Amino acid sequence: MTGKIIAVYGPIVDVQFELSESISIPSLYEIIQTQTYDNRSIILEVVEHLQKDTCRCIALSSTYGLKRNSPASASGSSIKVPYGESVLGRLLNILGDPIDKKAPLET
């Protein structure tokens, strides 16, 4: 499901979706992905439903470079991070991707 950014208030971002009979607004805690004008990926998490077609989200990284009318796409799931013996002693970002320049995780 795709939408567009309608407002950016620092780390708070409002996203509006075009709804139809078969498509509903993203659920709470669902991840929405968007990009800045310089193609840097930004991950948003839905924290509130403002209207039947608008979500208020919190950005999980800096919103510098994010602008109104930028496309945003809902992922259909919440944040998922790997766990277990393979992640002990590793550095992971908010989405569970390794950032310690070691081999990829196999989970």
mmCIF file with all atom_site columns, C-alpha atoms in Angstrom:
data_model
loop_
_atom_site.group_PDB
_atom_site.id
_atom_site.type_symbol
_atom_site.label_atom_id
_atom_site.label_alt_id
_atom_site.label_comp_id
_atom_site.label_asym_id
_atom_site.label_entity_id
_atom_site.label_seq_id
_atom_site.pdbx_PDB_ins_code
_atom_site.Cartn_x
_atom_site.Cartn_y
_atom_site.Cartn_z
_atom_site.occupancy
_atom_site.B_iso_or_equiv
_atom_site.pdbx_formal_charge
_atom_site.auth_seq_id
_atom_site.auth_comp_id
_atom_site.auth_asym_id
_atom_site.auth_atom_id
_atom_site.pdbx_PDB_model_num
ATOM 1   C CA . MET A 1 1   ? 0.000   0.000   0.000  1.00 0.00 ? 1   MET A CA 1
ATOM 2   C CA . THR A 1 2   ? 1.419   3.393   -0.923 1.00 0.00 ? 2   THR A CA 1
ATOM 3   C CA . GLY A 1 3   ? 0.754   6.842   0.419  1.00 0.00 ? 3   GLY A CA 1
ATOM 4   C CA . LYS A 1 4   ? 2.391   10.233  0.625  1.00 0.00 ? 4   LYS A CA 1
ATOM 5   C CA . ILE A 1 5   ? 3.979   12.357  3.330  1.00 0.00 ? 5   ILE A CA 1
ATOM 6   C CA . ILE A 1 6   ? 1.662   15.248  4.206  1.00 0.00 ? 6   ILE A CA 1
ATOM 7   C CA . ALA A 1 7   ? 3.523   16.779  7.190  1.00 0.00 ? 7   ALA A CA 1
ATOM 8   C CA . VAL A 1 8   ? 6.889   16.552  8.953  1.00 0.00 ? 8   VAL A CA 1
ATOM 9   C CA . TYR A 1 9   ? 7.218   17.872  12.525 1.00 0.00 ? 9   TYR A CA 1
ATOM 10  C CA . GLY A 1 10  ? 10.769  16.872  13.455 1.00 0.00 ? 10  GLY A CA 1
ATOM 11  C CA . PRO A 1 11  ? 10.640  13.128  14.230 1.00 0.00 ? 11  PRO A CA 1
ATOM 12  C CA . ILE A 1 12  ? 6.830   13.053  13.815 1.00 0.00 ? 12  ILE A CA 1
ATOM 13  C CA . VAL A 1 13  ? 5.572   12.387  10.278 1.00 0.00 ? 13  VAL A CA 1
ATOM 14  C CA . ASP A 1 14  ? 1.986   12.268  8.999  1.00 0.00 ? 14  ASP A CA 1
ATOM 15  C CA . VAL A 1 15  ? 1.282   9.926   6.081  1.00 0.00 ? 15  VAL A CA 1
ATOM 16  C CA . GLN A 1 16  ? -1.911  9.887   4.032  1.00 0.00 ? 16  GLN A CA 1
ATOM 17  C CA . PHE A 1 17  ? -3.050  6.811   2.096  1.00 0.00 ? 17  PHE A CA 1
ATOM 18  C CA . GLU A 1 18  ? -5.508  6.457   -0.745 1.00 0.00 ? 18  GLU A CA 1
ATOM 19  C CA . LEU A 1 19  ? -8.044  3.935   0.469  1.00 0.00 ? 19  LEU A CA 1
ATOM 20  C CA . SER A 1 20  ? -10.475 1.762   -1.408 1.00 0.00 ? 20  SER A CA 1
ATOM 21  C CA . GLU A 1 21  ? -13.031 -0.833  -0.337 1.00 0.00 ? 21  GLU A CA 1
ATOM 22  C CA . SER A 1 22  ? -10.413 -3.597  -0.155 1.00 0.00 ? 22  SER A CA 1
ATOM 23  C CA . ILE A 1 23  ? -7.493  -1.533  1.241  1.00 0.00 ? 23  ILE A CA 1
ATOM 24  C CA . SER A 1 24  ? -7.429  -0.169  4.796  1.00 0.00 ? 24  SER A CA 1
ATOM 25  C CA . ILE A 1 25  ? -5.045  2.083   6.688  1.00 0.00 ? 25  ILE A CA 1
ATOM 26  C CA . PRO A 1 26  ? -1.840  0.479   8.077  1.00 0.00 ? 26  PRO A CA 1
ATOM 27  C CA . SER A 1 27  ? -2.221  -0.950  11.581 1.00 0.00 ? 27  SER A CA 1
ATOM 28  C CA . LEU A 1 28  ? -0.553  0.427   14.703 1.00 0.00 ? 28  LEU A CA 1
ATOM 29  C CA . TYR A 1 29  ? 3.185   -0.344  14.988 1.00 0.00 ? 29  TYR A CA 1
ATOM 30  C CA . GLU A 1 30  ? 3.385   -1.207  11.271 1.00 0.00 ? 30  GLU A CA 1
ATOM 31  C CA . ILE A 1 31  ? 6.533   -0.094  9.465  1.00 0.00 ? 31  ILE A CA 1
ATOM 32  C CA . ILE A 1 32  ? 6.351   2.456   6.636  1.00 0.00 ? 32  ILE A CA 1
ATOM 33  C CA . GLN A 1 33  ? 9.351   3.079   4.405  1.00 0.00 ? 33  GLN A CA 1
ATOM 34  C CA . THR A 1 34  ? 10.142  6.316   2.583  1.00 0.00 ? 34  THR A CA 1
ATOM 35  C CA . GLN A 1 35  ? 13.161  8.131   1.149  1.00 0.00 ? 35  GLN A CA 1
ATOM 36  C CA . THR A 1 36  ? 14.639  11.607  1.364  1.00 0.00 ? 36  THR A CA 1
ATOM 37  C CA . TYR A 1 37  ? 15.380  13.715  -1.701 1.00 0.00 ? 37  TYR A CA 1
ATOM 38  C CA . ASP A 1 38  ? 18.953  12.338  -1.668 1.00 0.00 ? 38  ASP A CA 1
ATOM 39  C CA . ASN A 1 39  ? 17.729  8.672   -1.620 1.00 0.00 ? 39  ASN A CA 1
ATOM 40  C CA . ARG A 1 40  ? 18.435  8.010   2.071  1.00 0.00 ? 40  ARG A CA 1
ATOM 41  C CA . SER A 1 41  ? 15.973  5.449   3.434  1.00 0.00 ? 41  SER A CA 1
ATOM 42  C CA . ILE A 1 42  ? 13.824  6.422   6.420  1.00 0.00 ? 42  ILE A CA 1
ATOM 43  C CA . ILE A 1 43  ? 11.821  3.958   8.487  1.00 0.00 ? 43  ILE A CA 1
ATOM 44  C CA . LEU A 1 44  ? 8.610   5.168   10.150 1.00 0.00 ? 44  LEU A CA 1
ATOM 45  C CA . GLU A 1 45  ? 6.469   3.366   12.724 1.00 0.00 ? 45  GLU A CA 1
ATOM 46  C CA . VAL A 1 46  ? 2.707   4.027   12.929 1.00 0.00 ? 46  VAL A CA 1
ATOM 47  C CA . VAL A 1 47  ? 1.781   5.245   16.415 1.00 0.00 ? 47  VAL A CA 1
ATOM 48  C CA . GLU A 1 48  ? -1.642  6.843   15.872 1.00 0.00 ? 48  GLU A CA 1
ATOM 49  C CA . HIS A 1 49  ? -4.540  6.935   13.432 1.00 0.00 ? 49  HIS A CA 1
ATOM 50  C CA . LEU A 1 50  ? -5.587  10.550  12.870 1.00 0.00 ? 50  LEU A CA 1
ATOM 51  C CA . GLN A 1 51  ? -8.367  10.038  10.349 1.00 0.00 ? 51  GLN A CA 1
ATOM 52  C CA . LYS A 1 52  ? -9.611  7.098   8.340  1.00 0.00 ? 52  LYS A CA 1
ATOM 53  C CA . ASP A 1 53  ? -6.875  7.730   5.724  1.00 0.00 ? 53  ASP A CA 1
ATOM 54  C CA . THR A 1 54  ? -4.043  9.342   7.769  1.00 0.00 ? 54  THR A CA 1
ATOM 55  C CA . CYS A 1 55  ? -1.418  7.847   10.099 1.00 0.00 ? 55  CYS A CA 1
ATOM 56  C CA . ARG A 1 56  ? 0.855   9.667   12.517 1.00 0.00 ? 56  ARG A CA 1
ATOM 57  C CA . CYS A 1 57  ? 4.268   8.025   12.604 1.00 0.00 ? 57  CYS A CA 1
ATOM 58  C CA . ILE A 1 58  ? 7.502   8.359   14.497 1.00 0.00 ? 58  ILE A CA 1
ATOM 59  C CA . ALA A 1 59  ? 10.746  8.289   12.523 1.00 0.00 ? 59  ALA A CA 1
ATOM 60  C CA . LEU A 1 60  ? 13.395  5.802   13.616 1.00 0.00 ? 60  LEU A CA 1
ATOM 61  C CA . SER A 1 61  ? 16.174  7.977   12.145 1.00 0.00 ? 61  SER A CA 1
ATOM 62  C CA . SER A 1 62  ? 16.707  11.626  11.260 1.00 0.00 ? 62  SER A CA 1
ATOM 63  C CA . THR A 1 63  ? 14.049  13.191  9.032  1.00 0.00 ? 63  THR A CA 1
ATOM 64  C CA . TYR A 1 64  ? 16.502  15.674  7.525  1.00 0.00 ? 64  TYR A CA 1
ATOM 65  C CA . GLY A 1 65  ? 15.779  15.826  3.788  1.00 0.00 ? 65  GLY A CA 1
ATOM 66  C CA . LEU A 1 66  ? 12.267  14.388  4.036  1.00 0.00 ? 66  LEU A CA 1
ATOM 67  C CA . LYS A 1 67  ? 9.698   16.531  2.263  1.00 0.00 ? 67  LYS A CA 1
ATOM 68  C CA . ARG A 1 68  ? 5.960   16.697  1.746  1.00 0.00 ? 68  ARG A CA 1
ATOM 69  C CA . ASN A 1 69  ? 4.423   14.622  -1.062 1.00 0.00 ? 69  ASN A CA 1
ATOM 70  C CA . SER A 1 70  ? 7.262   12.068  -0.916 1.00 0.00 ? 70  SER A CA 1
ATOM 71  C CA . PRO A 1 71  ? 5.964   8.531   -1.578 1.00 0.00 ? 71  PRO A CA 1
ATOM 72  C CA . ALA A 1 72  ? 5.730   6.155   1.372  1.00 0.00 ? 72  ALA A CA 1
ATOM 73  C CA . SER A 1 73  ? 4.986   2.432   1.339  1.00 0.00 ? 73  SER A CA 1
ATOM 74  C CA . ALA A 1 74  ? 3.602   0.278   4.139  1.00 0.00 ? 74  ALA A CA 1
ATOM 75  C CA . SER A 1 75  ? 5.470   -2.963  4.774  1.00 0.00 ? 75  SER A CA 1
ATOM 76  C CA . GLY A 1 76  ? 2.593   -4.951  6.244  1.00 0.00 ? 76  GLY A CA 1
ATOM 77  C CA . SER A 1 77  ? 4.535   -5.965  9.360  1.00 0.00 ? 77  SER A CA 1
ATOM 78  C CA . SER A 1 78  ? 6.064   -4.541  12.515 1.00 0.00 ? 78  SER A CA 1
ATOM 79  C CA . ILE A 1 79  ? 9.762   -4.357  13.422 1.00 0.00 ? 79  ILE A CA 1
ATOM 80  C CA . LYS A 1 80  ? 11.416  -7.762  13.438 1.00 0.00 ? 80  LYS A CA 1
ATOM 81  C CA . VAL A 1 81  ? 14.891  -8.238  14.896 1.00 0.00 ? 81  VAL A CA 1
ATOM 82  C CA . PRO A 1 82  ? 16.843  -11.520 14.950 1.00 0.00 ? 82  PRO A CA 1
ATOM 83  C CA . TYR A 1 83  ? 17.723  -13.080 18.291 1.00 0.00 ? 83  TYR A CA 1
ATOM 84  C CA . GLY A 1 84  ? 19.708  -16.024 19.604 1.00 0.00 ? 84  GLY A CA 1
ATOM 85  C CA . GLU A 1 85  ? 23.324  -17.125 19.872 1.00 0.00 ? 85  GLU A CA 1
ATOM 86  C CA . SER A 1 86  ? 24.282  -15.646 16.470 1.00 0.00 ? 86  SER A CA 1
ATOM 87  C CA . VAL A 1 87  ? 23.627  -12.052 17.587 1.00 0.00 ? 87  VAL A CA 1
ATOM 88  C CA . LEU A 1 88  ? 25.669  -12.167 20.794 1.00 0.00 ? 88  LEU A CA 1
ATOM 89  C CA . GLY A 1 89  ? 28.550  -9.682  20.550 1.00 0.00 ? 89  GLY A CA 1
ATOM 90  C CA . ARG A 1 90  ? 27.259  -8.162  17.292 1.00 0.00 ? 90  ARG A CA 1
ATOM 91  C CA . LEU A 1 91  ? 26.196  -4.577  16.539 1.00 0.00 ? 91  LEU A CA 1
ATOM 92  C CA . LEU A 1 92  ? 22.781  -4.319  14.866 1.00 0.00 ? 92  LEU A CA 1
ATOM 93  C CA . ASN A 1 93  ? 20.716  -1.370  13.672 1.00 0.00 ? 93  ASN A CA 1
ATOM 94  C CA . ILE A 1 94  ? 17.055  -0.855  14.558 1.00 0.00 ? 94  ILE A CA 1
ATOM 95  C CA . LEU A 1 95  ? 15.947  -3.344  11.883 1.00 0.00 ? 95  LEU A CA 1
ATOM 96  C CA . GLY A 1 96  ? 18.395  -6.068  12.886 1.00 0.00 ? 96  GLY A CA 1
ATOM 97  C CA . ASP A 1 97  ? 20.893  -5.520  10.060 1.00 0.00 ? 97  ASP A CA 1
ATOM 98  C CA . PRO A 1 98  ? 24.545  -5.928  11.127 1.00 0.00 ? 98  PRO A CA 1
ATOM 99  C CA . ILE A 1 99  ? 26.545  -2.687  11.226 1.00 0.00 ? 99  ILE A CA 1
ATOM 100 C CA . ASP A 1 100 ? 29.800  -4.088  12.619 1.00 0.00 ? 100 ASP A CA 1
ATOM 101 C CA . LYS A 1 101 ? 31.318  -4.958  9.202  1.00 0.00 ? 101 LYS A CA 1
ATOM 102 C CA . LYS A 1 102 ? 31.336  -8.682  10.000 1.00 0.00 ? 102 LYS A CA 1
ATOM 103 C CA . ALA A 1 103 ? 29.674  -11.521 8.115  1.00 0.00 ? 103 ALA A CA 1
ATOM 104 C CA . PRO A 1 104 ? 25.885  -11.334 7.592  1.00 0.00 ? 104 PRO A CA 1
ATOM 105 C CA . LEU A 1 105 ? 23.701  -12.978 10.230 1.00 0.00 ? 105 LEU A CA 1
ATOM 106 C CA . GLU A 1 106 ? 22.352  -16.422 9.499  1.00 0.00 ? 106 GLU A CA 1
ATOM 107 C CA . THR A 1 107 ? 19.195  -16.904 11.529 1.00 0.00 ? 107 THR A CA 1
#
